[in-house]
JSON list of C-alpha atoms in Angstrom, two decimals:
[
{"chain": "A", "resi": 1, "resn": "MET", "atom": "CA", "xyz": [-38.03, -25.37, 22.97]},
{"chain": "A", "resi": 2, "resn": "LYS", "atom": "CA", "xyz": [-34.98, -27.57, 22.41]},
{"chain": "A", "resi": 3, "resn": "ARG", "atom": "CA", "xyz": [-35.67, -27.70, 18.65]},
{"chain": "A", "resi": 4, "resn": "GLY", "atom": "CA", "xyz": [-35.90, -23.88, 18.47]},
{"chain": "A", "resi": 5, "resn": "LEU", "atom": "CA", "xyz": [-32.57, -23.54, 20.22]},
{"chain": "A", "resi": 6, "resn": "GLN", "atom": "CA", "xyz": [-30.96, -25.97, 17.78]},
{"chain": "A", "resi": 7, "resn": "ILE", "atom": "CA", "xyz": [-32.29, -24.00, 14.80]},
{"chain": "A", "resi": 8, "resn": "THR", "atom": "CA", "xyz": [-31.10, -20.72, 16.30]},
{"chain": "A", "resi": 9, "resn": "LEU", "atom": "CA", "xyz": [-27.60, -22.13, 16.88]},
{"chain": "A", "resi": 10, "resn": "ALA", "atom": "CA", "xyz": [-27.47, -23.54, 13.34]},
{"chain": "A", "resi": 11, "resn": "VAL", "atom": "CA", "xyz": [-28.45, -20.17, 11.86]},
{"chain": "A", "resi": 12, "resn": "LEU", "atom": "CA", "xyz": [-25.83, -18.37, 13.97]},
{"chain": "A", "resi": 13, "resn": "MET", "atom": "CA", "xyz": [-23.14, -20.81, 12.85]},
{"chain": "A", "resi": 14, "resn": "LEU", "atom": "CA", "xyz": [-24.09, -20.28, 9.20]},
{"chain": "A", "resi": 15, "resn": "LEU", "atom": "CA", "xyz": [-24.01, -16.51, 9.63]},
{"chain": "A", "resi": 16, "resn": "SER", "atom": "CA", "xyz": [-20.54, -16.69, 11.17]},
{"chain": "A", "resi": 17, "resn": "LEU", "atom": "CA", "xyz": [-19.30, -18.59, 8.11]},
{"chain": "A", "resi": 18, "resn": "VAL", "atom": "CA", "xyz": [-20.70, -15.93, 5.80]},
{"chain": "A", "resi": 19, "resn": "THR", "atom": "CA", "xyz": [-19.39, -12.92, 7.73]},
{"chain": "A", "resi": 20, "resn": "VAL", "atom": "CA", "xyz": [-15.79, -14.15, 8.15]},
{"chain": "A", "resi": 21, "resn": "PRO", "atom": "CA", "xyz": [-14.95, -13.96, 4.40]},
{"chain": "A", "resi": 22, "resn": "LEU", "atom": "CA", "xyz": [-16.65, -10.58, 4.16]},
{"chain": "A", "resi": 23, "resn": "GLN", "atom": "CA", "xyz": [-14.51, -9.25, 6.99]},
{"chain": "A", "resi": 24, "resn": "ALA", "atom": "CA", "xyz": [-11.33, -10.56, 5.36]},
{"chain": "A", "resi": 25, "resn": "ALA", "atom": "CA", "xyz": [-11.98, -8.43, 2.28]},
{"chain": "A", "resi": 26, "resn": "GLN", "atom": "CA", "xyz": [-12.30, -5.25, 4.31]},
{"chain": "A", "resi": 27, "resn": "ALA", "atom": "CA", "xyz": [-9.41, -2.86, 4.85]},
{"chain": "A", "resi": 28, "resn": "ASP", "atom": "CA", "xyz": [-7.10, -3.61, 7.76]},
{"chain": "A", "resi": 29, "resn": "ASP", "atom": "CA", "xyz": [-6.05, 0.00, 8.09]},
{"chain": "A", "resi": 30, "resn": "SER", "atom": "CA", "xyz": [-6.32, 3.33, 6.31]},
{"chain": "A", "resi": 31, "resn": "GLY", "atom": "CA", "xyz": [-5.62, 7.03, 6.69]},
{"chain": "A", "resi": 32, "resn": "ASP", "atom": "CA", "xyz": [-4.34, 10.18, 5.06]},
{"chain": "A", "resi": 33, "resn": "CYS", "atom": "CA", "xyz": [-1.07, 10.29, 3.13]},
{"chain": "A", "resi": 34, "resn": "GLY", "atom": "CA", "xyz": [-1.10, 13.51, 1.21]},
{"chain": "A", "resi": 35, "resn": "TYR", "atom": "CA", "xyz": [-2.23, 17.00, 0.57]},
{"chain": "A", "resi": 36, "resn": "GLY", "atom": "CA", "xyz": [-5.79, 17.44, -0.56]},
{"chain": "A", "resi": 37, "resn": "THR", "atom": "CA", "xyz": [-7.80, 14.26, -0.32]},
{"chain": "A", "resi": 38, "resn": "VAL", "atom": "CA", "xyz": [-5.06, 11.64, -0.78]},
{"chain": "A", "resi": 39, "resn": "SER", "atom": "CA", "xyz": [-5.60, 8.57, 1.38]},
{"chain": "A", "resi": 40, "resn": "TRP", "atom": "CA", "xyz": [-4.35, 5.00, 1.73]},
{"chain": "A", "resi": 41, "resn": "THR", "atom": "CA", "xyz": [-5.99, 1.68, 2.45]},
{"chain": "A", "resi": 42, "resn": "PHE", "atom": "CA", "xyz": [-4.24, -1.62, 3.13]},
{"chain": "A", "resi": 43, "resn": "THR", "atom": "CA", "xyz": [-6.03, -4.95, 2.73]},
{"chain": "A", "resi": 44, "resn": "GLU", "atom": "CA", "xyz": [-3.98, -7.75, 4.26]},
{"chain": "A", "resi": 45, "resn": "ALA", "atom": "CA", "xyz": [-6.03, -10.54, 2.67]},
{"chain": "A", "resi": 46, "resn": "ASP", "atom": "CA", "xyz": [-4.41, -9.86, -0.71]},
{"chain": "A", "resi": 47, "resn": "GLY", "atom": "CA", "xyz": [-1.54, -7.59, 0.33]},
{"chain": "A", "resi": 48, "resn": "THR", "atom": "CA", "xyz": [-2.84, -4.57, -1.57]},
{"chain": "A", "resi": 49, "resn": "LEU", "atom": "CA", "xyz": [-2.00, -0.99, -0.64]},
{"chain": "A", "resi": 50, "resn": "THR", "atom": "CA", "xyz": [-4.28, 1.45, -2.47]},
{"chain": "A", "resi": 51, "resn": "ILE", "atom": "CA", "xyz": [-3.51, 5.16, -2.81]},
{"chain": "A", "resi": 52, "resn": "GLU", "atom": "CA", "xyz": [-6.36, 7.34, -4.03]},
{"chain": "A", "resi": 53, "resn": "GLY", "atom": "CA", "xyz": [-7.74, 10.84, -4.08]},
{"chain": "A", "resi": 54, "resn": "SER", "atom": "CA", "xyz": [-6.45, 14.06, -5.55]},
{"chain": "A", "resi": 55, "resn": "GLY", "atom": "CA", "xyz": [-3.32, 15.91, -4.55]},
{"chain": "A", "resi": 56, "resn": "ASP", "atom": "CA", "xyz": [0.33, 15.12, -3.92]},
{"chain": "A", "resi": 57, "resn": "MET", "atom": "CA", "xyz": [1.51, 12.38, -1.60]},
{"chain": "A", "resi": 58, "resn": "VAL", "atom": "CA", "xyz": [3.53, 13.31, 1.49]},
{"chain": "A", "resi": 59, "resn": "ASP", "atom": "CA", "xyz": [7.33, 12.95, 1.32]},
{"chain": "A", "resi": 60, "resn": "TYR", "atom": "CA", "xyz": [8.74, 10.48, 3.87]},
{"chain": "A", "resi": 61, "resn": "SER", "atom": "CA", "xyz": [12.40, 10.06, 4.76]},
{"chain": "A", "resi": 62, "resn": "CYS", "atom": "CA", "xyz": [14.83, 7.30, 5.70]},
{"chain": "A", "resi": 63, "resn": "PHE", "atom": "CA", "xyz": [17.87, 7.66, 7.90]},
{"chain": "A", "resi": 64, "resn": "GLU", "atom": "CA", "xyz": [21.07, 8.23, 5.92]},
{"chain": "A", "resi": 65, "resn": "ASP", "atom": "CA", "xyz": [22.53, 4.88, 7.01]},
{"chain": "A", "resi": 66, "resn": "GLY", "atom": "CA", "xyz": [19.44, 3.02, 5.77]},
{"chain": "A", "resi": 67, "resn": "SER", "atom": "CA", "xyz": [18.64, 1.70, 9.25]},
{"chain": "A", "resi": 68, "resn": "GLY", "atom": "CA", "xyz": [15.03, 2.79, 9.14]},
{"chain": "A", "resi": 69, "resn": "PHE", "atom": "CA", "xyz": [12.74, 5.73, 8.75]},
{"chain": "A", "resi": 70, "resn": "GLN", "atom": "CA", "xyz": [13.17, 9.17, 10.23]},
{"chain": "A", "resi": 71, "resn": "ASP", "atom": "CA", "xyz": [9.65, 10.11, 9.10]},
{"chain": "A", "resi": 72, "resn": "PRO", "atom": "CA", "xyz": [7.91, 6.79, 8.29]},
{"chain": "A", "resi": 73, "resn": "PRO", "atom": "CA", "xyz": [4.99, 6.26, 5.94]},
{"chain": "A", "resi": 74, "resn": "PRO", "atom": "CA", "xyz": [1.74, 5.48, 7.80]},
{"chain": "A", "resi": 75, "resn": "TRP", "atom": "CA", "xyz": [1.61, 1.94, 6.35]},
{"chain": "A", "resi": 76, "resn": "LEU", "atom": "CA", "xyz": [4.99, 1.00, 7.85]},
{"chain": "A", "resi": 77, "resn": "ALA", "atom": "CA", "xyz": [3.43, -1.72, 10.04]},
{"chain": "A", "resi": 78, "resn": "PHE", "atom": "CA", "xyz": [2.32, -3.50, 6.84]},
{"chain": "A", "resi": 79, "resn": "GLN", "atom": "CA", "xyz": [5.48, -2.85, 4.83]},
{"chain": "A", "resi": 80, "resn": "SER", "atom": "CA", "xyz": [6.63, -6.49, 4.68]},
{"chain": "A", "resi": 81, "resn": "LYS", "atom": "CA", "xyz": [3.13, -7.62, 3.63]},
{"chain": "A", "resi": 82, "resn": "ILE", "atom": "CA", "xyz": [2.62, -5.23, 0.71]},
{"chain": "A", "resi": 83, "resn": "LYS", "atom": "CA", "xyz": [2.49, -7.30, -2.48]},
{"chain": "A", "resi": 84, "resn": "HIS", "atom": "CA", "xyz": [0.57, -4.91, -4.72]},
{"chain": "A", "resi": 85, "resn": "ILE", "atom": "CA", "xyz": [0.31, -1.15, -4.86]},
{"chain": "A", "resi": 86, "resn": "VAL", "atom": "CA", "xyz": [-2.61, 0.44, -6.68]},
{"chain": "A", "resi": 87, "resn": "ILE", "atom": "CA", "xyz": [-2.28, 4.16, -7.34]},
{"chain": "A", "resi": 88, "resn": "LYS", "atom": "CA", "xyz": [-5.55, 5.49, -8.66]},
{"chain": "A", "resi": 89, "resn": "ASP", "atom": "CA", "xyz": [-5.91, 8.31, -11.19]},
{"chain": "A", "resi": 90, "resn": "GLY", "atom": "CA", "xyz": [-5.87, 11.72, -9.52]},
{"chain": "A", "resi": 91, "resn": "VAL", "atom": "CA", "xyz": [-2.58, 11.37, -7.62]},
{"chain": "A", "resi": 92, "resn": "PRO", "atom": "CA", "xyz": [0.05, 13.47, -9.46]},
{"chain": "A", "resi": 93, "resn": "ARG", "atom": "CA", "xyz": [3.15, 12.80, -7.34]},
{"chain": "A", "resi": 94, "resn": "ILE", "atom": "CA", "xyz": [4.57, 9.78, -5.54]},
{"chain": "A", "resi": 95, "resn": "GLY", "atom": "CA", "xyz": [6.30, 10.96, -2.36]},
{"chain": "A", "resi": 96, "resn": "SER", "atom": "CA", "xyz": [9.93, 10.40, -1.41]},
{"chain": "A", "resi": 97, "resn": "ASP", "atom": "CA", "xyz": [10.59, 7.05, 0.29]},
{"chain": "A", "resi": 98, "resn": "ALA", "atom": "CA", "xyz": [6.84, 6.31, 0.04]},
{"chain": "A", "resi": 99, "resn": "PHE", "atom": "CA", "xyz": [7.25, 2.63, -0.77]},
{"chain": "A", "resi": 100, "resn": "ALA", "atom": "CA", "xyz": [10.89, 2.12, 0.25]},
{"chain": "A", "resi": 101, "resn": "ARG", "atom": "CA", "xyz": [11.72, -1.38, 1.50]},
{"chain": "A", "resi": 102, "resn": "CYS", "atom": "CA", "xyz": [8.45, -2.97, 0.36]},
{"chain": "A", "resi": 103, "resn": "GLU", "atom": "CA", "xyz": [10.39, -6.14, -0.42]},
{"chain": "A", "resi": 104, "resn": "ALA", "atom": "CA", "xyz": [7.33, -8.29, -1.23]},
{"chain": "A", "resi": 105, "resn": "LEU", "atom": "CA", "xyz": [6.21, -5.85, -3.95]},
{"chain": "A", "resi": 106, "resn": "SER", "atom": "CA", "xyz": [6.73, -7.50, -7.34]},
{"chain": "A", "resi": 107, "resn": "SER", "atom": "CA", "xyz": [5.15, -5.13, -9.86]},
{"chain": "A", "resi": 108, "resn": "ILE", "atom": "CA", "xyz": [3.53, -1.73, -10.10]},
{"chain": "A", "resi": 109, "resn": "VAL", "atom": "CA", "xyz": [1.55, 0.17, -12.70]},
{"chain": "A", "resi": 110, "resn": "ILE", "atom": "CA", "xyz": [1.90, 3.92, -12.34]},
{"chain": "A", "resi": 111, "resn": "PRO", "atom": "CA", "xyz": [-1.14, 5.67, -13.83]},
{"chain": "A", "resi": 112, "resn": "ASP", "atom": "CA", "xyz": [-1.06, 8.50, -16.37]},
{"chain": "A", "resi": 113, "resn": "SER", "atom": "CA", "xyz": [-2.11, 11.04, -13.70]},
{"chain": "A", "resi": 114, "resn": "VAL", "atom": "CA", "xyz": [1.28, 10.71, -11.98]},
{"chain": "A", "resi": 115, "resn": "THR", "atom": "CA", "xyz": [3.76, 13.30, -13.27]},
{"chain": "A", "resi": 116, "resn": "SER", "atom": "CA", "xyz": [6.54, 12.91, -10.70]},
{"chain": "A", "resi": 117, "resn": "ILE", "atom": "CA", "xyz": [8.17, 10.00, -8.85]},
{"chain": "A", "resi": 118, "resn": "ASN", "atom": "CA", "xyz": [10.18, 11.49, -6.01]},
{"chain": "A", "resi": 119, "resn": "MET", "atom": "CA", "xyz": [13.57, 10.46, -4.59]},
{"chain": "A", "resi": 120, "resn": "PHE", "atom": "CA", "xyz": [13.92, 6.93, -3.27]},
{"chain": "A", "resi": 121, "resn": "ALA", "atom": "CA", "xyz": [10.17, 6.27, -3.80]},
{"chain": "A", "resi": 122, "resn": "PHE", "atom": "CA", "xyz": [10.80, 2.56, -4.41]},
{"chain": "A", "resi": 123, "resn": "LYS", "atom": "CA", "xyz": [14.21, 2.24, -2.73]},
{"chain": "A", "resi": 124, "resn": "LYS", "atom": "CA", "xyz": [15.20, -1.33, -1.81]},
{"chain": "A", "resi": 125, "resn": "CYS", "atom": "CA", "xyz": [12.05, -2.93, -3.21]},
{"chain": "A", "resi": 126, "resn": "THR", "atom": "CA", "xyz": [14.14, -6.01, -3.86]},
{"chain": "A", "resi": 127, "resn": "GLY", "atom": "CA", "xyz": [11.24, -8.12, -5.16]},
{"chain": "A", "resi": 128, "resn": "LEU", "atom": "CA", "xyz": [10.18, -5.53, -7.73]},
{"chain": "A", "resi": 129, "resn": "LYS", "atom": "CA", "xyz": [10.41, -7.13, -11.19]},
{"chain": "A", "resi": 130, "resn": "SER", "atom": "CA", "xyz": [8.09, -5.03, -13.33]},
{"chain": "A", "resi": 131, "resn": "VAL", "atom": "CA", "xyz": [7.30, -1.31, -13.50]},
{"chain": "A", "resi": 132, "resn": "THR", "atom": "CA", "xyz": [4.86, 0.21, -15.97]},
{"chain": "A", "resi": 133, "resn": "ILE", "atom": "CA", "xyz": [5.19, 3.98, -16.03]},
{"chain": "A", "resi": 134, "resn": "GLY", "atom": "CA", "xyz": [2.26, 6.04, -17.30]},
{"chain": "A", "resi": 135, "resn": "LYS", "atom": "CA", "xyz": [2.69, 8.55, -20.10]},
{"chain": "A", "resi": 136, "resn": "GLY", "atom": "CA", "xyz": [2.11, 11.48, -17.71]},
{"chain": "A", "resi": 137, "resn": "VAL", "atom": "CA", "xyz": [5.43, 10.95, -15.86]},
{"chain": "A", "resi": 138, "resn": "THR", "atom": "CA", "xyz": [7.87, 13.72, -16.75]},
{"chain": "A", "resi": 139, "resn": "ASP", "atom": "CA", "xyz": [10.07, 13.65, -13.65]},
{"chain": "A", "resi": 140, "resn": "ILE", "atom": "CA", "xyz": [11.76, 10.62, -12.06]},
{"chain": "A", "resi": 141, "resn": "GLN", "atom": "CA", "xyz": [13.95, 11.96, -9.28]},
{"chain": "A", "resi": 142, "resn": "LEU", "atom": "CA", "xyz": [17.29, 10.77, -7.98]},
{"chain": "A", "resi": 143, "resn": "GLU", "atom": "CA", "xyz": [17.47, 7.06, -7.19]},
{"chain": "A", "resi": 144, "resn": "ALA", "atom": "CA", "xyz": [13.69, 6.56, -7.30]},
{"chain": "A", "resi": 145, "resn": "PHE", "atom": "CA", "xyz": [14.33, 2.85, -7.97]},
{"chain": "A", "resi": 146, "resn": "CYS", "atom": "CA", "xyz": [17.73, 2.41, -6.30]},
{"chain": "A", "resi": 147, "resn": "ASP", "atom": "CA", "xyz": [18.66, -1.03, -4.95]},
{"chain": "A", "resi": 148, "resn": "CYS", "atom": "CA", "xyz": [15.71, -2.70, -6.73]},
{"chain": "A", "resi": 149, "resn": "THR", "atom": "CA", "xyz": [17.91, -5.69, -7.42]},
{"chain": "A", "resi": 150, "resn": "SER", "atom": "CA", "xyz": [15.27, -7.72, -9.31]},
{"chain": "A", "resi": 151, "resn": "LEU", "atom": "CA", "xyz": [14.55, -5.04, -11.92]}
]
């Protein structure tokens, strides 16, 4: 009886070690962020915000004085933790103020499916050092990369 209990406890401890890393790789939050089927997923383990689906992203807006958001993006709670943004093919437009103030963001690759980067999309992304813009982009609106002091 005692031996069986010891084996059961050992197996449970091993299972807990295996499931913890698996849970860390799962999304911490997700939801809709556009018209059509556009959605977002944030994984805190590696700081990646993924935008995917088909359709335009929603436009968000900051207060004029820069004090915060009037209409915040749904990933605002993770804003300071976003290190990477992955925009998957199928999203044609990056919304206004979508990634504003993501100060930990250091680089972004914008896929060929994106045709428009709206106003202030990357405003005050002070850690942003590298931007690769896909060949589909034909419209970069007013101050899309304003106050990106590391670019």
